[in-house]
């Protein structure tokens, strides 16, 4: 079964599913997913990345490669799931998204069962599945987020990023019953600025919603990161001692320590059942 795997210390673990999302576009989701996947793999974890962004399925590009197929080929019956999985680095695999992910909740019963069967049949097990979503409150974004165990929302100092993050939290809470969110402040100038963004979001959320937001930390605005993206490289690989690479390392460590916390939702099997409408 895919939902049990063995961590670096040999313990049996569920595959933890984490979505990285935002209300506003261009805040750093794809960058964060890619670098977190890399940092987690460096710690010895096995990571599966799901590219869930319709317009900009570009995780592969962040790793300087190009996937040939996508989950769309699986849904149309042309490929098996195992055949579209694209290796990015040792211990990092990608399920390329494209438009396929957006049809997930509209699959026929036959497609659902076939996909779920293939998910259980994957002989490689993963410690984490990281999901890169499109921005906004589109039904598909809500779907992917509510299927994940942990929802990480990125915000930046751009004022509209906070209002859009609030809108996403509100709709996930009211339409999907989500109550727990993790916040990361990206492209900030200081620790204080990151914390300030988090507190502002908490203030509004506390006033109008019954949700809990925990702060995972910040990623500084970093020229190294911008340059790495431009040359289709990962900052964590090419500039491992840069401020942003260190931040991604710290976030990855936090994620692995959170593993000990009992999760209310199920893991990878739950994700796929939920996304395909079986659950
Ligand atoms: N901490 C940072 N410092 C400097 N530049 C950053 C930082 N984080 C992200 N960027 C830059 O911001 C741009 C957008 O990043 P990215 O593509 O990861 O965002 P996204 O949220 O996935 O966007 P979309 O919503 O379009 O999918 C990229 O050029 C990236 O290099
Ligand atoms: Mg993106």
PDB file of N, CA, C and O in Angstrom, residues 2-65:
ATOM      1  N   UNK A   2       0.390   2.268  -0.662  1.00  0.00           N
ATOM      2  CA  UNK A   2       1.205   3.477  -0.729  1.00  0.00           C
ATOM      3  C   UNK A   2       1.190   4.264   0.579  1.00  0.00           C
ATOM      4  O   UNK A   2       2.110   5.005   0.885  1.00  0.00           O
ATOM      5  N   UNK A   3       0.145   4.078   1.389  1.00  0.00           N
ATOM      6  CA  UNK A   3       0.040   4.959   2.547  1.00  0.00           C
ATOM      7  C   UNK A   3       0.867   4.532   3.752  1.00  0.00           C
ATOM      8  O   UNK A   3       0.765   5.118   4.803  1.00  0.00           O
ATOM      9  N   UNK A   4       1.655   3.497   3.591  1.00  0.00           N
ATOM     10  CA  UNK A   4       2.628   3.248   4.644  1.00  0.00           C
ATOM     11  C   UNK A   4       4.006   3.267   4.018  1.00  0.00           C
ATOM     12  O   UNK A   4       4.228   2.733   2.958  1.00  0.00           O
ATOM     13  N   UNK A   5       4.918   3.920   4.672  1.00  0.00           N
ATOM     14  CA  UNK A   5       6.272   3.957   4.149  1.00  0.00           C
ATOM     15  C   UNK A   5       7.220   3.941   5.328  1.00  0.00           C
ATOM     16  O   UNK A   5       6.798   4.021   6.472  1.00  0.00           O
ATOM     17  N   UNK A   6       8.477   3.831   5.014  1.00  0.00           N
ATOM     18  CA  UNK A   6       9.441   3.766   6.101  1.00  0.00           C
ATOM     19  C   UNK A   6      10.341   4.978   6.038  1.00  0.00           C
ATOM     20  O   UNK A   6      10.974   5.239   5.043  1.00  0.00           O
ATOM     21  N   UNK A   7      10.346   5.721   7.110  1.00  0.00           N
ATOM     22  CA  UNK A   7      11.136   6.941   7.140  1.00  0.00           C
ATOM     23  C   UNK A   7      12.607   6.594   7.297  1.00  0.00           C
ATOM     24  O   UNK A   7      12.962   5.438   7.452  1.00  0.00           O
ATOM     25  N   UNK A   8      13.416   7.660   7.288  1.00  0.00           N
ATOM     26  CA  UNK A   8      14.865   7.466   7.432  1.00  0.00           C
ATOM     27  C   UNK A   8      15.230   6.699   8.702  1.00  0.00           C
ATOM     28  O   UNK A   8      16.174   5.963   8.733  1.00  0.00           O
ATOM     29  N   UNK A   9      14.411   6.873   9.772  1.00  0.00           N
ATOM     30  CA  UNK A   9      14.758   6.135  10.988  1.00  0.00           C
ATOM     31  C   UNK A   9      14.057   4.783  11.073  1.00  0.00           C
ATOM     32  O   UNK A   9      14.069   4.129  12.099  1.00  0.00           O
ATOM     33  N   UNK A  10      13.422   4.400   9.940  1.00  0.00           N
ATOM     34  CA  UNK A  10      12.864   3.063   9.880  1.00  0.00           C
ATOM     35  C   UNK A  10      11.440   2.942  10.406  1.00  0.00           C
ATOM     36  O   UNK A  10      10.825   1.901  10.295  1.00  0.00           O
ATOM     37  N   UNK A  11      10.903   4.040  10.946  1.00  0.00           N
ATOM     38  CA  UNK A  11       9.546   3.966  11.486  1.00  0.00           C
ATOM     39  C   UNK A  11       8.536   3.955  10.343  1.00  0.00           C
ATOM     40  O   UNK A  11       8.777   4.517   9.290  1.00  0.00           O
ATOM     41  N   UNK A  12       7.422   3.305  10.575  1.00  0.00           N
ATOM     42  CA  UNK A  12       6.391   3.268   9.554  1.00  0.00           C
ATOM     43  C   UNK A  12       5.539   4.532   9.653  1.00  0.00           C
ATOM     44  O   UNK A  12       5.057   4.881  10.713  1.00  0.00           O
ATOM     45  N   UNK A  13       5.383   5.227   8.534  1.00  0.00           N
ATOM     46  CA  UNK A  13       4.665   6.497   8.547  1.00  0.00           C
ATOM     47  C   UNK A  13       3.634   6.531   7.439  1.00  0.00           C
ATOM     48  O   UNK A  13       3.775   5.859   6.439  1.00  0.00           O
ATOM     49  N   UNK A  14       2.628   7.363   7.634  1.00  0.00           N
ATOM     50  CA  UNK A  14       1.700   7.654   6.556  1.00  0.00           C
ATOM     51  C   UNK A  14       2.362   8.685   5.641  1.00  0.00           C
ATOM     52  O   UNK A  14       3.195   9.465   6.084  1.00  0.00           O
ATOM     53  N   UNK A  15       1.947   8.667   4.368  1.00  0.00           N
ATOM     54  CA  UNK A  15       2.412   9.724   3.470  1.00  0.00           C
ATOM     55  C   UNK A  15       1.666  10.995   3.836  1.00  0.00           C
ATOM     56  O   UNK A  15       0.446  11.053   3.739  1.00  0.00           O
ATOM     57  N   UNK A  16       2.390  11.991   4.271  1.00  0.00           N
ATOM     58  CA  UNK A  16       1.727  13.221   4.696  1.00  0.00           C
ATOM     59  C   UNK A  16       1.436  14.109   3.488  1.00  0.00           C
ATOM     60  O   UNK A  16       2.309  14.312   2.646  1.00  0.00           O
ATOM     61  N   UNK A  17       0.206  14.612   3.390  1.00  0.00           N
ATOM     62  CA  UNK A  17      -0.163  15.433   2.233  1.00  0.00           C
ATOM     63  C   UNK A  17      -0.279  16.901   2.653  1.00  0.00           C
ATOM     64  O   UNK A  17      -0.994  17.229   3.601  1.00  0.00           O
ATOM     65  N   UNK A  18       0.450  17.747   1.940  1.00  0.00           N
ATOM     66  CA  UNK A  18       0.506  19.172   2.298  1.00  0.00           C
ATOM     67  C   UNK A  18       0.246  20.006   1.050  1.00  0.00           C
ATOM     68  O   UNK A  18       0.940  19.844   0.035  1.00  0.00           O
ATOM     69  N   UNK A  19      -0.739  20.893   1.103  1.00  0.00           N
ATOM     70  CA  UNK A  19      -0.945  21.786  -0.040  1.00  0.00           C
ATOM     71  C   UNK A  19      -0.306  23.135   0.250  1.00  0.00           C
ATOM     72  O   UNK A  19      -0.321  23.612   1.383  1.00  0.00           O
ATOM     73  N   UNK A  20       0.286  23.701  -0.790  1.00  0.00           N
ATOM     74  CA  UNK A  20       0.873  25.048  -0.679  1.00  0.00           C
ATOM     75  C   UNK A  20       0.012  25.933  -1.575  1.00  0.00           C
ATOM     76  O   UNK A  20      -0.067  25.699  -2.787  1.00  0.00           O
ATOM     77  N   UNK A  21      -0.625  26.919  -0.974  1.00  0.00           N
ATOM     78  CA  UNK A  21      -1.647  27.637  -1.725  1.00  0.00           C
ATOM     79  C   UNK A  21      -1.617  29.133  -1.406  1.00  0.00           C
ATOM     80  O   UNK A  21      -0.863  29.571  -0.531  1.00  0.00           O
ATOM     81  N   UNK A  22      -2.431  29.897  -2.107  1.00  0.00           N
ATOM     82  CA  UNK A  22      -2.509  31.338  -1.821  1.00  0.00           C
ATOM     83  C   UNK A  22      -3.777  31.906  -2.440  1.00  0.00           C
ATOM     84  O   UNK A  22      -4.335  31.331  -3.372  1.00  0.00           O
ATOM     85  N   UNK A  23      -4.205  33.044  -1.900  1.00  0.00           N
ATOM     86  CA  UNK A  23      -5.334  33.730  -2.503  1.00  0.00           C
ATOM     87  C   UNK A  23      -4.887  34.439  -3.768  1.00  0.00           C
ATOM     88  O   UNK A  23      -5.527  34.368  -4.819  1.00  0.00           O
ATOM     89  N   UNK A  24      -3.740  35.083  -3.661  1.00  0.00           N
ATOM     90  CA  UNK A  24      -3.229  35.891  -4.773  1.00  0.00           C
ATOM     91  C   UNK A  24      -2.178  35.112  -5.567  1.00  0.00           C
ATOM     92  O   UNK A  24      -1.454  34.301  -4.992  1.00  0.00           O
ATOM     93  N   UNK A  25      -2.086  35.390  -6.842  1.00  0.00           N
ATOM     94  CA  UNK A  25      -1.099  34.712  -7.692  1.00  0.00           C
ATOM     95  C   UNK A  25       0.293  35.303  -7.536  1.00  0.00           C
ATOM     96  O   UNK A  25       0.466  36.416  -7.025  1.00  0.00           O
ATOM     97  N   UNK A  26       1.286  34.547  -7.930  1.00  0.00           N
ATOM     98  CA  UNK A  26       2.656  35.037  -7.992  1.00  0.00           C
ATOM     99  C   UNK A  26       3.325  35.284  -6.652  1.00  0.00           C
ATOM    100  O   UNK A  26       4.285  36.038  -6.553  1.00  0.00           O
ATOM    101  N   UNK A  27       2.826  34.636  -5.585  1.00  0.00           N
ATOM    102  CA  UNK A  27       3.403  34.897  -4.266  1.00  0.00           C
ATOM    103  C   UNK A  27       4.551  33.949  -3.903  1.00  0.00           C
ATOM    104  O   UNK A  27       5.232  34.136  -2.894  1.00  0.00           O
ATOM    105  N   UNK A  28       4.748  32.890  -4.718  1.00  0.00           N
ATOM    106  CA  UNK A  28       5.885  31.993  -4.469  1.00  0.00           C
ATOM    107  C   UNK A  28       5.523  30.539  -4.175  1.00  0.00           C
ATOM    108  O   UNK A  28       6.344  29.799  -3.633  1.00  0.00           O
ATOM    109  N   UNK A  29       4.324  30.105  -4.560  1.00  0.00           N
ATOM    110  CA  UNK A  29       3.903  28.719  -4.272  1.00  0.00           C
ATOM    111  C   UNK A  29       4.799  27.687  -4.962  1.00  0.00           C
ATOM    112  O   UNK A  29       5.287  26.753  -4.322  1.00  0.00           O
ATOM    113  N   UNK A  30       4.984  27.862  -6.266  1.00  0.00           N
ATOM    114  CA  UNK A  30       5.755  26.866  -7.024  1.00  0.00           C
ATOM    115  C   UNK A  30       7.198  26.827  -6.532  1.00  0.00           C
ATOM    116  O   UNK A  30       7.792  25.759  -6.367  1.00  0.00           O
ATOM    117  N   UNK A  31       7.741  28.001  -6.261  1.00  0.00           N
ATOM    118  CA  UNK A  31       9.094  28.102  -5.708  1.00  0.00           C
ATOM    119  C   UNK A  31       9.179  27.363  -4.375  1.00  0.00           C
ATOM    120  O   UNK A  31      10.132  26.616  -4.117  1.00  0.00           O
ATOM    121  N   UNK A  32       8.185  27.579  -3.526  1.00  0.00           N
ATOM    122  CA  UNK A  32       8.200  26.979  -2.189  1.00  0.00           C
ATOM    123  C   UNK A  32       8.042  25.462  -2.263  1.00  0.00           C
ATOM    124  O   UNK A  32       8.784  24.725  -1.611  1.00  0.00           O
ATOM    125  N   UNK A  33       7.101  25.000  -3.076  1.00  0.00           N
ATOM    126  CA  UNK A  33       6.912  23.549  -3.213  1.00  0.00           C
ATOM    127  C   UNK A  33       8.211  22.898  -3.690  1.00  0.00           C
ATOM    128  O   UNK A  33       8.663  21.890  -3.142  1.00  0.00           O
ATOM    129  N   UNK A  34       8.832  23.493  -4.700  1.00  0.00           N
ATOM    130  CA  UNK A  34      10.039  22.901  -5.289  1.00  0.00           C
ATOM    131  C   UNK A  34      11.184  22.863  -4.282  1.00  0.00           C
ATOM    132  O   UNK A  34      11.858  21.843  -4.126  1.00  0.00           O
ATOM    133  N   UNK A  35      11.378  23.965  -3.595  1.00  0.00           N
ATOM    134  CA  UNK A  35      12.495  24.017  -2.640  1.00  0.00           C
ATOM    135  C   UNK A  35      12.228  23.180  -1.389  1.00  0.00           C
ATOM    136  O   UNK A  35      13.153  22.583  -0.844  1.00  0.00           O
ATOM    137  N   UNK A  36      10.965  23.131  -0.969  1.00  0.00           N
ATOM    138  CA  UNK A  36      10.648  22.271   0.178  1.00  0.00           C
ATOM    139  C   UNK A  36      10.857  20.807  -0.187  1.00  0.00           C
ATOM    140  O   UNK A  36      11.389  20.032   0.613  1.00  0.00           O
ATOM    141  N   UNK A  37      10.437  20.448  -1.400  1.00  0.00           N
ATOM    142  CA  UNK A  37      10.630  19.059  -1.853  1.00  0.00           C
ATOM    143  C   UNK A  37      12.124  18.735  -1.813  1.00  0.00           C
ATOM    144  O   UNK A  37      12.545  17.684  -1.312  1.00  0.00           O
ATOM    145  N   UNK A  38      12.917  19.664  -2.302  1.00  0.00           N
ATOM    146  CA  UNK A  38      14.367  19.442  -2.324  1.00  0.00           C
ATOM    147  C   UNK A  38      14.927  19.300  -0.904  1.00  0.00           C
ATOM    148  O   UNK A  38      15.673  18.364  -0.607  1.00  0.00           O
ATOM    149  N   UNK A  39      14.540  20.220  -0.035  1.00  0.00           N
ATOM    150  CA  UNK A  39      15.082  20.189   1.333  1.00  0.00           C
ATOM    151  C   UNK A  39      14.634  18.939   2.082  1.00  0.00           C
ATOM    152  O   UNK A  39      15.419  18.342   2.814  1.00  0.00           O
ATOM    153  N   UNK A  40      13.376  18.547   1.884  1.00  0.00           N
ATOM    154  CA  UNK A  40      12.900  17.324   2.553  1.00  0.00           C
ATOM    155  C   UNK A  40      13.659  16.108   2.028  1.00  0.00           C
ATOM    156  O   UNK A  40      14.015  15.209   2.783  1.00  0.00           O
ATOM    157  N   UNK A  41      13.948  16.110   0.723  1.00  0.00           N
ATOM    158  CA  UNK A  41      14.684  14.967   0.148  1.00  0.00           C
ATOM    159  C   UNK A  41      16.117  14.931   0.684  1.00  0.00           C
ATOM    160  O   UNK A  41      16.676  13.867   0.901  1.00  0.00           O
ATOM    161  N   UNK A  42      16.671  16.111   0.946  1.00  0.00           N
ATOM    162  CA  UNK A  42      18.027  16.174   1.496  1.00  0.00           C
ATOM    163  C   UNK A  42      18.087  15.603   2.912  1.00  0.00           C
ATOM    164  O   UNK A  42      19.123  15.154   3.364  1.00  0.00           O
ATOM    165  N   UNK A  43      16.943  15.672   3.592  1.00  0.00           N
ATOM    166  CA  UNK A  43      16.871  15.096   4.946  1.00  0.00           C
ATOM    167  C   UNK A  43      16.633  13.594   4.902  1.00  0.00           C
ATOM    168  O   UNK A  43      16.491  12.949   5.935  1.00  0.00           O
ATOM    169  N   UNK A  44      16.494  13.059   3.695  1.00  0.00           N
ATOM    170  CA  UNK A  44      16.307  11.609   3.562  1.00  0.00           C
ATOM    171  C   UNK A  44      14.866  11.193   3.333  1.00  0.00           C
ATOM    172  O   UNK A  44      14.560  10.004   3.303  1.00  0.00           O
ATOM    173  N   UNK A  45      13.969  12.167   3.165  1.00  0.00           N
ATOM    174  CA  UNK A  45      12.562  11.815   2.923  1.00  0.00           C
ATOM    175  C   UNK A  45      12.310  11.612   1.438  1.00  0.00           C
ATOM    176  O   UNK A  45      13.003  12.180   0.598  1.00  0.00           O
ATOM    177  N   UNK A  46      11.286  10.814   1.148  1.00  0.00           N
ATOM    178  CA  UNK A  46      10.885  10.630  -0.242  1.00  0.00           C
ATOM    179  C   UNK A  46       9.648  11.470  -0.505  1.00  0.00           C
ATOM    180  O   UNK A  46       8.684  11.426   0.263  1.00  0.00           O
ATOM    181  N   UNK A  47       9.694  12.253  -1.575  1.00  0.00           N
ATOM    182  CA  UNK A  47       8.665  13.266  -1.793  1.00  0.00           C
ATOM    183  C   UNK A  47       8.009  13.080  -3.165  1.00  0.00           C
ATOM    184  O   UNK A  47       8.695  12.913  -4.175  1.00  0.00           O
ATOM    185  N   UNK A  48       6.690  13.133  -3.153  1.00  0.00           N
ATOM    186  CA  UNK A  48       5.922  13.141  -4.393  1.00  0.00           C
ATOM    187  C   UNK A  48       5.316  14.534  -4.516  1.00  0.00           C
ATOM    188  O   UNK A  48       4.720  15.031  -3.566  1.00  0.00           O
ATOM    189  N   UNK A  49       5.497  15.163  -5.676  1.00  0.00           N
ATOM    190  CA  UNK A  49       4.943  16.499  -5.879  1.00  0.00           C
ATOM    191  C   UNK A  49       3.792  16.390  -6.883  1.00  0.00           C
ATOM    192  O   UNK A  49       3.943  15.748  -7.921  1.00  0.00           O
ATOM    193  N   UNK A  50       2.667  16.980  -6.537  1.00  0.00           N
ATOM    194  CA  UNK A  50       1.553  17.029  -7.485  1.00  0.00           C
ATOM    195  C   UNK A  50       1.428  18.461  -7.991  1.00  0.00           C
ATOM    196  O   UNK A  50       1.220  19.390  -7.209  1.00  0.00           O
ATOM    197  N   UNK A  51       1.591  18.607  -9.293  1.00  0.00           N
ATOM    198  CA  UNK A  51       1.468  19.934  -9.898  1.00  0.00           C
ATOM    199  C   UNK A  51      -0.009  20.171 -10.198  1.00  0.00           C
ATOM    200  O   UNK A  51      -0.548  19.657 -11.168  1.00  0.00           O
ATOM    201  N   UNK A  52      -0.636  20.940  -9.328  1.00  0.00           N
ATOM    202  CA  UNK A  52      -2.082  21.120  -9.456  1.00  0.00           C
ATOM    203  C   UNK A  52      -2.479  22.456 -10.048  1.00  0.00           C
ATOM    204  O   UNK A  52      -3.609  22.895  -9.895  1.00  0.00           O
ATOM    205  N   UNK A  53      -1.550  23.111 -10.708  1.00  0.00           N
ATOM    206  CA  UNK A  53      -1.852  24.424 -11.280  1.00  0.00           C
ATOM    207  C   UNK A  53      -2.184  24.293 -12.757  1.00  0.00           C
ATOM    208  O   UNK A  53      -1.352  23.892 -13.566  1.00  0.00           O
ATOM    209  N   UNK A  54      -3.411  24.648 -13.096  1.00  0.00           N
ATOM    210  CA  UNK A  54      -3.868  24.507 -14.476  1.00  0.00           C
ATOM    211  C   UNK A  54      -3.127  25.419 -15.447  1.00  0.00           C
ATOM    212  O   UNK A  54      -2.561  24.971 -16.435  1.00  0.00           O
ATOM    213  N   UNK A  55      -3.119  26.699 -15.112  1.00  0.00           N
ATOM    214  CA  UNK A  55      -2.569  27.663 -16.056  1.00  0.00           C
ATOM    215  C   UNK A  55      -1.055  27.561 -16.172  1.00  0.00           C
ATOM    216  O   UNK A  55      -0.486  27.781 -17.232  1.00  0.00           O
ATOM    217  N   UNK A  56      -0.414  27.233 -15.089  1.00  0.00           N
ATOM    218  CA  UNK A  56       1.041  27.364 -15.009  1.00  0.00           C
ATOM    219  C   UNK A  56       1.695  26.110 -14.457  1.00  0.00           C
ATOM    220  O   UNK A  56       2.451  26.194 -13.511  1.00  0.00           O
ATOM    221  N   UNK A  57       1.357  24.969 -15.003  1.00  0.00           N
ATOM    222  CA  UNK A  57       1.966  23.738 -14.506  1.00  0.00           C
ATOM    223  C   UNK A  57       3.465  23.807 -14.812  1.00  0.00           C
ATOM    224  O   UNK A  57       3.884  23.602 -15.938  1.00  0.00           O
ATOM    225  N   UNK A  58       4.251  24.156 -13.812  1.00  0.00           N
ATOM    226  CA  UNK A  58       5.650  24.473 -14.099  1.00  0.00           C
ATOM    227  C   UNK A  58       6.652  23.986 -13.063  1.00  0.00           C
ATOM    228  O   UNK A  58       7.771  24.489 -12.996  1.00  0.00           O
ATOM    229  N   UNK A  59       6.257  23.003 -12.271  1.00  0.00           N
ATOM    230  CA  UNK A  59       7.199  22.468 -11.283  1.00  0.00           C
ATOM    231  C   UNK A  59       8.423  21.881 -11.986  1.00  0.00           C
ATOM    232  O   UNK A  59       9.558  22.077 -11.560  1.00  0.00           O
ATOM    233  N   UNK A  60       8.179  21.139 -13.064  1.00  0.00           N
ATOM    234  CA  UNK A  60       9.290  20.496 -13.768  1.00  0.00           C
ATOM    235  C   UNK A  60      10.318  21.523 -14.233  1.00  0.00           C
ATOM    236  O   UNK A  60      11.529  21.314 -14.136  1.00  0.00           O
ATOM    237  N   UNK A  61       9.814  22.668 -14.692  1.00  0.00           N
ATOM    238  CA  UNK A  61      10.717  23.721 -15.180  1.00  0.00           C
ATOM    239  C   UNK A  61      11.606  24.245 -14.044  1.00  0.00           C
ATOM    240  O   UNK A  61      12.782  24.521 -14.241  1.00  0.00           O
ATOM    241  N   UNK A  62      11.019  24.332 -12.846  1.00  0.00           N
ATOM    242  CA  UNK A  62      11.813  24.783 -11.696  1.00  0.00           C
ATOM    243  C   UNK A  62      13.013  23.872 -11.461  1.00  0.00           C
ATOM    244  O   UNK A  62      14.024  24.289 -10.918  1.00  0.00           O
ATOM    245  N   UNK A  63      12.845  22.610 -11.846  1.00  0.00           N
ATOM    246  CA  UNK A  63      13.939  21.653 -11.662  1.00  0.00           C
ATOM    247  C   UNK A  63      14.768  21.504 -12.942  1.00  0.00           C
ATOM    248  O   UNK A  63      15.585  20.589 -13.062  1.00  0.00           O
ATOM    249  N   UNK A  64      14.492  22.393 -13.897  1.00  0.00           N
ATOM    250  CA  UNK A  64      15.275  22.381 -15.138  1.00  0.00           C
ATOM    251  C   UNK A  64      14.980  21.200 -16.045  1.00  0.00           C
ATOM    252  O   UNK A  64      15.827  20.811 -16.846  1.00  0.00           O
ATOM    253  N   UNK A  65      13.773  20.605 -15.910  1.00  0.00           N
ATOM    254  CA  UNK A  65      13.451  19.504 -16.825  1.00  0.00           C
ATOM    255  C   UNK A  65      12.040  19.691 -17.377  1.00  0.00           C
ATOM    256  O   UNK A  65      11.356  20.653 -17.027  1.00  0.00           O
TER     257      UNK A  65
END
